[in-house]
Amino acid sequence: MFKSNNVTARIFQRQICTPAPGTSIYSARRFYENIVPSCTIYDVECPDHSFRKFTEDGLYLISFSRNHQDLIIYRPRWPSFSCKEEDCDTHELPPKAKKFEGFFTELYSVSLATSGELICKDFFLYMENNQFGLFATSTAQIHDAPAVGGAVQGVPCVEKITFHLLRMEDGVVLDERVFWSDYVNLAHSMGVFLYDDLLAIVSLRYQRIHILQIRDSGNLVDVRTIGEFCREDDELFLYSSVQSMANPDKSKQLHQMTMNHAANGLHHDRPAGETSFLSGIKQRLLSFIYQGIWKEETDQTLRMQCLKKKFYFHFQNYVDLIIWKVQFLDRHHLLIKFGSVDGGVSRNADNHPAFFAVYNMETTEITAFYQNSTDELYLLFELFCDHFHVSGKNSLYMNFISTHSNNIHNLEQLKSNKNKASSLSQFVKKMLSSLPFSCQSQSPSPYFDQSLFRYDEKLISATDRHRQSTDHPIKFISRRQPNILKFKIKPGPEAGNTDTRSKKISSFLFHPFLPLALSVQQTLFLQPAVVNIHFRR
Amino acid sequence: MGSMLGDWPSFDPLNFSQLRPSDPSSPSRMTPVTYCPTHDRCQPPPNQVIASESRNILLRNMYKRTEDKLRSKRPASEILITDQGLKHPRTSTAESPF
């Protein structure tokens, strides 16, 4: 669209040219090639907090106190100072302008964690249209907790996990939801998914997916709980049927409800979590797998052989699968990842078998089921990756994150990795291991747009994760003008680190639309972090 | 009739006949998009309403593949190849998932 690289010429051209339909955001983004955070203030003096991220609308910077008890919110702003000299551009910034307070104003500090609890620093979800923030506090983890009340053996237990819903404008806690003796994977918000106003919280310990709605008033309202029961009235139906077990004629109705081959009948005085029925979601899953295998063959003998080999032989393995992770695909559909108990709690689940199921919450049916090495799911992932990265309809910037489905450079990178891979099924497994996606884990900053800039993805990327730090600056090179370096981001002190032995990790916080970024470099020994501010002067 | 386009000439006098001026009491309501046929070989069915599919393309694909699998007698991997017309190395169906 723009003929020239000069920003003034581009502004004039923008006055008279309309971008092609549907490309107005991409056209506007090209101005980010001209406005880059090329100036760095090294080792800025700032409060010793853990800076977490900018919210997606750019209004707040979230940080936590070092003792994991308090939440401190800053408002990003721009430094302002005046210079009376004639040629100001060449002058160094005055010391007043180089302070953290010049860029960020503290709005408030809220104490979220009571004694015995700690704020989970890795967990934060933001609801953009209402400016609500969701935080989590938890008590310490108990290992080897006994599996009582329907809990899965092998999953750790946390005595109390609390989700706090805050109004970000003023820090008022609007609502809380507590989970007792449960386990939700809070690291990187993996166990919770926010889509529009719907929240899915996966209780790994009790194998339930809690669906909550965040109302405009700030209340967390239960919508449904998927796990033992699928429909809202399943529980009522089941217990009323249990009542009728006393009448032998009606007991036959129970057997028609499930195709669980191991059903020994239900004793009406057995407590809720210890029935011999499989959970509702597991029954749906097994029925779906059964039907799929049944339909593969028409000949009765072949059919039975197929079922024996593919279903009954692995029946116990299928029964033992647990829900690992969940995401929304739209308001009615969930993508659920199933796997073994060991894989659910270990950090590296690559060697454990995993399966994906698409579940329709309204019809309570499983719509699709894939193993994690199937080409079929990989093909859908390659073509429609953007539809796995669901963002709410109100979120403007989150819809433009570069993926291999919307960006040619990402796609080329993916294809080249695919060709270089020694084993295709291993490659497919590796790619699909990123599913289901974690919510809000990518920065919407245009500086990560692969059509604008090229950068080393191992050192920095849109995904907010800690990375190994290097002393060399990370270069952002223009895509359209190859080999022209646009700006550099260098974490750590300006002169480099004197101590080369200790391992350092960096994290980068990019503002969603301003040319402003923070790089935080820390060692693993709780020394104060080195914070640099990168901005456009 | 009070069309916001007034009496501007158009190719077909019936064009823009569905267009109503925006109601002053609710100024933000958008008038629905009108699709006009570009040829007169056949007429569109009367009272046809064109709306976008509420289900996104990913889910539509997943539903379609599942329906094909449940309806058809062919194994799933064959459906994949003939559907897309692409060559994929078939994952071994004898391979144990566990």
Short mmCIF file of N, CA, C and O in Angstrom, two decimals, chain A residues 288 291-292 295-296 298 310 314 317-318 321 329-330 333 353 355 358 360 367-368 370-371 373 375-377 379-380 384 387-388 424, chain B residues 54-59 61-63 65-66 69-76 80 84 86 88-91 93-98:
data_model
loop_
_atom_site.label_atom_id
_atom_site.label_comp_id
_atom_site.label_asym_id
_atom_site.label_seq_id
_atom_site.Cartn_x
_atom_site.Cartn_y
_atom_site.Cartn_z
N PHE A 288 -18.64 -42.71 21.82
CA PHE A 288 -18.22 -42.13 20.54
C PHE A 288 -17.16 -42.99 19.87
O PHE A 288 -17.22 -43.27 18.67
N GLN A 291 -18.81 -46.21 18.62
CA GLN A 291 -19.59 -46.02 17.40
C GLN A 291 -18.70 -45.83 16.19
O GLN A 291 -18.99 -46.32 15.09
N GLY A 292 -17.60 -45.11 16.38
CA GLY A 292 -16.69 -44.87 15.25
C GLY A 292 -16.11 -46.16 14.74
O GLY A 292 -16.03 -46.40 13.53
N LYS A 295 -18.79 -48.42 12.96
CA LYS A 295 -19.19 -48.02 11.61
C LYS A 295 -18.11 -48.29 10.57
O LYS A 295 -18.34 -48.14 9.37
N GLU A 296 -16.92 -48.63 11.01
CA GLU A 296 -15.84 -48.83 10.04
C GLU A 296 -16.07 -50.06 9.18
O GLU A 296 -15.66 -50.10 8.02
N THR A 298 -18.73 -53.28 7.81
CA THR A 298 -20.13 -53.70 7.71
C THR A 298 -20.27 -55.17 8.07
O THR A 298 -21.27 -55.60 8.62
N LYS A 310 -9.41 -52.84 18.70
CA LYS A 310 -9.22 -51.40 18.88
C LYS A 310 -9.93 -50.85 20.10
O LYS A 310 -9.61 -49.77 20.57
N HIS A 314 -8.11 -52.07 24.56
CA HIS A 314 -7.62 -50.87 25.20
C HIS A 314 -8.64 -50.26 26.14
O HIS A 314 -8.49 -49.12 26.57
N ASN A 317 -7.44 -48.73 29.34
CA ASN A 317 -6.62 -47.53 29.09
C ASN A 317 -7.51 -46.33 28.80
O ASN A 317 -7.24 -45.22 29.25
N TYR A 318 -8.57 -46.56 28.03
CA TYR A 318 -9.48 -45.46 27.74
C TYR A 318 -10.20 -45.01 29.00
O TYR A 318 -10.40 -43.83 29.24
N LEU A 321 -8.13 -42.69 31.22
CA LEU A 321 -7.74 -41.36 30.73
C LEU A 321 -8.32 -40.29 31.64
O LEU A 321 -9.44 -40.42 32.14
N LEU A 329 -13.69 -23.61 21.91
CA LEU A 329 -13.57 -23.38 20.48
C LEU A 329 -14.62 -22.37 20.03
O LEU A 329 -14.42 -21.64 19.07
N ASP A 330 -15.75 -22.38 20.71
CA ASP A 330 -16.71 -21.28 20.61
C ASP A 330 -17.56 -21.37 21.88
O ASP A 330 -17.20 -22.09 22.80
N HIS A 333 -18.62 -25.17 22.31
CA HIS A 333 -17.73 -26.31 22.09
C HIS A 333 -16.44 -26.18 22.88
O HIS A 333 -15.83 -25.11 22.95
N PRO A 353 0.77 -40.92 25.99
CA PRO A 353 -0.25 -40.85 24.94
C PRO A 353 -1.27 -39.77 25.30
O PRO A 353 -1.59 -39.56 26.47
N PHE A 355 -4.97 -37.61 23.80
CA PHE A 355 -6.08 -37.60 22.86
C PHE A 355 -6.81 -36.28 22.96
O PHE A 355 -6.83 -35.65 24.00
N VAL A 358 -13.59 -33.10 20.96
CA VAL A 358 -14.37 -31.88 20.87
C VAL A 358 -15.73 -32.19 21.46
O VAL A 358 -16.40 -33.13 21.03
N ASN A 360 -19.54 -30.84 22.70
CA ASN A 360 -20.56 -29.81 22.57
C ASN A 360 -21.31 -29.73 23.89
O ASN A 360 -21.96 -30.68 24.29
N THR A 367 -18.10 -34.55 19.59
CA THR A 367 -18.23 -34.34 18.15
C THR A 367 -17.08 -34.95 17.38
O THR A 367 -17.22 -35.34 16.23
N ALA A 368 -15.91 -34.98 17.99
CA ALA A 368 -14.74 -35.50 17.29
C ALA A 368 -13.76 -36.02 18.32
O ALA A 368 -13.75 -35.58 19.47
N TYR A 370 -9.59 -37.43 18.44
CA TYR A 370 -8.36 -37.66 17.71
C TYR A 370 -7.26 -38.09 18.66
O TYR A 370 -7.20 -37.63 19.80
N GLN A 371 -6.37 -38.91 18.15
CA GLN A 371 -5.15 -39.17 18.91
C GLN A 371 -4.17 -38.06 18.58
O GLN A 371 -4.29 -37.40 17.54
N SER A 373 -1.35 -37.99 17.43
CA SER A 373 -0.44 -38.13 16.30
C SER A 373 -1.18 -38.21 14.98
O SER A 373 -0.59 -38.53 13.95
N ASP A 375 -2.84 -37.28 11.51
CA ASP A 375 -2.67 -36.28 10.47
C ASP A 375 -3.89 -35.41 10.32
O ASP A 375 -3.81 -34.24 9.95
N GLU A 376 -5.04 -36.02 10.61
CA GLU A 376 -6.31 -35.31 10.40
C GLU A 376 -6.37 -34.04 11.25
O GLU A 376 -6.68 -32.96 10.76
N LEU A 377 -6.04 -34.21 12.52
CA LEU A 377 -6.08 -33.04 13.40
C LEU A 377 -4.98 -32.06 13.05
O LEU A 377 -5.16 -30.85 13.09
N LEU A 379 -3.81 -31.48 10.10
CA LEU A 379 -4.23 -30.74 8.91
C LEU A 379 -5.15 -29.59 9.29
O LEU A 379 -5.01 -28.46 8.81
N LEU A 380 -6.09 -29.88 10.20
CA LEU A 380 -6.99 -28.81 10.66
C LEU A 380 -6.20 -27.73 11.40
O LEU A 380 -6.47 -26.54 11.26
N PHE A 384 -6.38 -24.06 9.99
CA PHE A 384 -7.28 -23.18 10.74
C PHE A 384 -6.75 -22.85 12.12
O PHE A 384 -7.52 -22.79 13.08
N HIS A 387 -8.54 -20.40 14.41
CA HIS A 387 -9.77 -20.77 15.11
C HIS A 387 -9.52 -21.53 16.38
O HIS A 387 -10.42 -21.72 17.18
N PHE A 388 -8.28 -21.96 16.59
CA PHE A 388 -7.92 -22.53 17.88
C PHE A 388 -7.53 -21.41 18.84
O PHE A 388 -7.66 -21.52 20.04
N LEU A 424 7.71 -37.86 10.73
CA LEU A 424 6.53 -37.02 10.58
C LEU A 424 5.60 -37.13 11.77
O LEU A 424 5.05 -36.13 12.24
N SER B 54 -23.22 -19.74 11.72
CA SER B 54 -22.81 -19.36 13.07
C SER B 54 -21.62 -20.19 13.54
O SER B 54 -20.83 -19.74 14.35
N ARG B 55 -21.51 -21.38 13.01
CA ARG B 55 -20.40 -22.23 13.44
C ARG B 55 -19.17 -21.89 12.63
O ARG B 55 -19.24 -21.75 11.42
N ASN B 56 -18.02 -21.80 13.25
CA ASN B 56 -16.84 -21.41 12.49
C ASN B 56 -16.32 -22.56 11.64
O ASN B 56 -16.72 -23.71 11.80
N ILE B 57 -15.41 -22.25 10.74
CA ILE B 57 -14.99 -23.20 9.71
C ILE B 57 -14.31 -24.42 10.31
O ILE B 57 -14.42 -25.54 9.80
N LEU B 58 -13.63 -24.23 11.42
CA LEU B 58 -12.93 -25.35 12.04
C LEU B 58 -13.94 -26.37 12.54
O LEU B 58 -13.84 -27.57 12.28
N LEU B 59 -14.96 -25.88 13.25
CA LEU B 59 -15.97 -26.79 13.79
C LEU B 59 -16.78 -27.43 12.68
O LEU B 59 -17.13 -28.61 12.75
N ASN B 61 -15.73 -28.21 9.74
CA ASN B 61 -14.89 -29.28 9.22
C ASN B 61 -14.93 -30.50 10.11
O ASN B 61 -15.03 -31.64 9.64
N MET B 62 -14.81 -30.28 11.42
CA MET B 62 -14.80 -31.40 12.35
C MET B 62 -16.12 -32.16 12.29
O MET B 62 -16.13 -33.39 12.25
N TYR B 63 -17.22 -31.44 12.28
CA TYR B 63 -18.53 -32.09 12.21
C TYR B 63 -18.67 -32.86 10.92
O TYR B 63 -19.15 -34.00 10.89
N ARG B 65 -16.35 -34.17 9.00
CA ARG B 65 -15.54 -35.38 8.96
C ARG B 65 -16.15 -36.48 9.82
O ARG B 65 -16.15 -37.64 9.46
N THR B 66 -16.66 -36.10 10.98
CA THR B 66 -17.27 -37.10 11.85
C THR B 66 -18.51 -37.69 11.18
O THR B 66 -18.71 -38.91 11.22
N LYS B 69 -17.47 -40.08 8.52
CA LYS B 69 -16.94 -41.32 9.07
C LYS B 69 -18.06 -42.21 9.58
O LYS B 69 -18.05 -43.41 9.37
N LEU B 70 -19.03 -41.60 10.26
CA LEU B 70 -20.10 -42.41 10.82
C LEU B 70 -21.05 -42.93 9.76
O LEU B 70 -21.63 -43.98 9.89
N ARG B 71 -21.16 -42.13 8.67
CA ARG B 71 -22.07 -42.56 7.62
C ARG B 71 -21.44 -43.60 6.71
O ARG B 71 -22.04 -44.56 6.31
N SER B 72 -20.16 -43.31 6.37
CA SER B 72 -19.53 -44.12 5.34
C SER B 72 -19.00 -45.41 5.92
O SER B 72 -18.85 -45.59 7.10
N LYS B 73 -18.67 -46.37 4.99
CA LYS B 73 -18.11 -47.61 5.47
C LYS B 73 -16.60 -47.66 5.30
O LYS B 73 -15.96 -48.62 5.63
N ARG B 74 -16.04 -46.57 4.74
CA ARG B 74 -14.61 -46.58 4.51
C ARG B 74 -13.89 -46.15 5.77
O ARG B 74 -14.39 -45.36 6.54
N PRO B 75 -12.68 -46.63 5.99
CA PRO B 75 -11.94 -46.18 7.16
C PRO B 75 -11.60 -44.69 7.06
O PRO B 75 -11.54 -44.15 5.97
N ALA B 76 -11.38 -44.10 8.18
CA ALA B 76 -11.23 -42.63 8.26
C ALA B 76 -10.09 -42.11 7.42
O ALA B 76 -10.17 -41.06 6.80
N LEU B 80 -9.92 -38.91 4.44
CA LEU B 80 -9.05 -37.74 4.53
C LEU B 80 -8.35 -37.51 3.20
O LEU B 80 -8.29 -36.42 2.68
N GLN B 84 -9.36 -34.20 0.56
CA GLN B 84 -8.47 -33.07 0.36
C GLN B 84 -7.70 -33.18 -0.95
O GLN B 84 -7.17 -32.21 -1.44
N LEU B 86 -4.94 -34.41 -1.20
CA LEU B 86 -3.52 -34.24 -0.91
C LEU B 86 -2.96 -35.60 -0.53
O LEU B 86 -3.67 -36.46 -0.06
N HIS B 88 -0.96 -37.75 1.99
CA HIS B 88 -0.43 -37.77 3.34
C HIS B 88 0.07 -39.16 3.63
O HIS B 88 -0.62 -40.11 3.33
N PRO B 89 1.20 -39.29 4.22
CA PRO B 89 1.61 -40.65 4.61
C PRO B 89 0.63 -41.14 5.66
O PRO B 89 0.33 -40.44 6.62
N ARG B 90 0.07 -42.32 5.43
CA ARG B 90 -0.99 -42.79 6.29
C ARG B 90 -0.39 -43.24 7.60
O ARG B 90 0.59 -43.94 7.63
N THR B 91 -1.04 -42.83 8.70
CA THR B 91 -0.55 -43.36 9.98
C THR B 91 -1.01 -44.81 10.02
O THR B 91 -2.10 -45.14 9.59
N THR B 93 -2.74 -47.95 10.83
CA THR B 93 -3.96 -48.19 11.60
C THR B 93 -3.76 -49.31 12.59
O THR B 93 -4.53 -49.50 13.50
N ALA B 94 -2.70 -50.09 12.39
CA ALA B 94 -2.47 -51.18 13.33
C ALA B 94 -1.69 -50.72 14.55
O ALA B 94 -1.53 -51.45 15.51
N GLU B 95 -1.23 -49.49 14.50
CA GLU B 95 -0.40 -48.99 15.60
C GLU B 95 -1.26 -48.78 16.84
O GLU B 95 -2.33 -48.20 16.79
N SER B 96 -0.78 -49.26 17.95
CA SER B 96 -1.55 -49.12 19.18
C SER B 96 -1.49 -47.67 19.65
O SER B 96 -0.45 -47.06 19.66
N PRO B 97 -2.65 -47.11 20.06
CA PRO B 97 -2.61 -45.73 20.55
C PRO B 97 -1.90 -45.61 21.90
O PRO B 97 -1.53 -44.53 22.30
N PHE B 98 -1.73 -46.72 22.61
CA PHE B 98 -1.12 -46.65 23.93
C PHE B 98 0.28 -47.20 23.89
O PHE B 98 0.56 -48.20 23.30
#
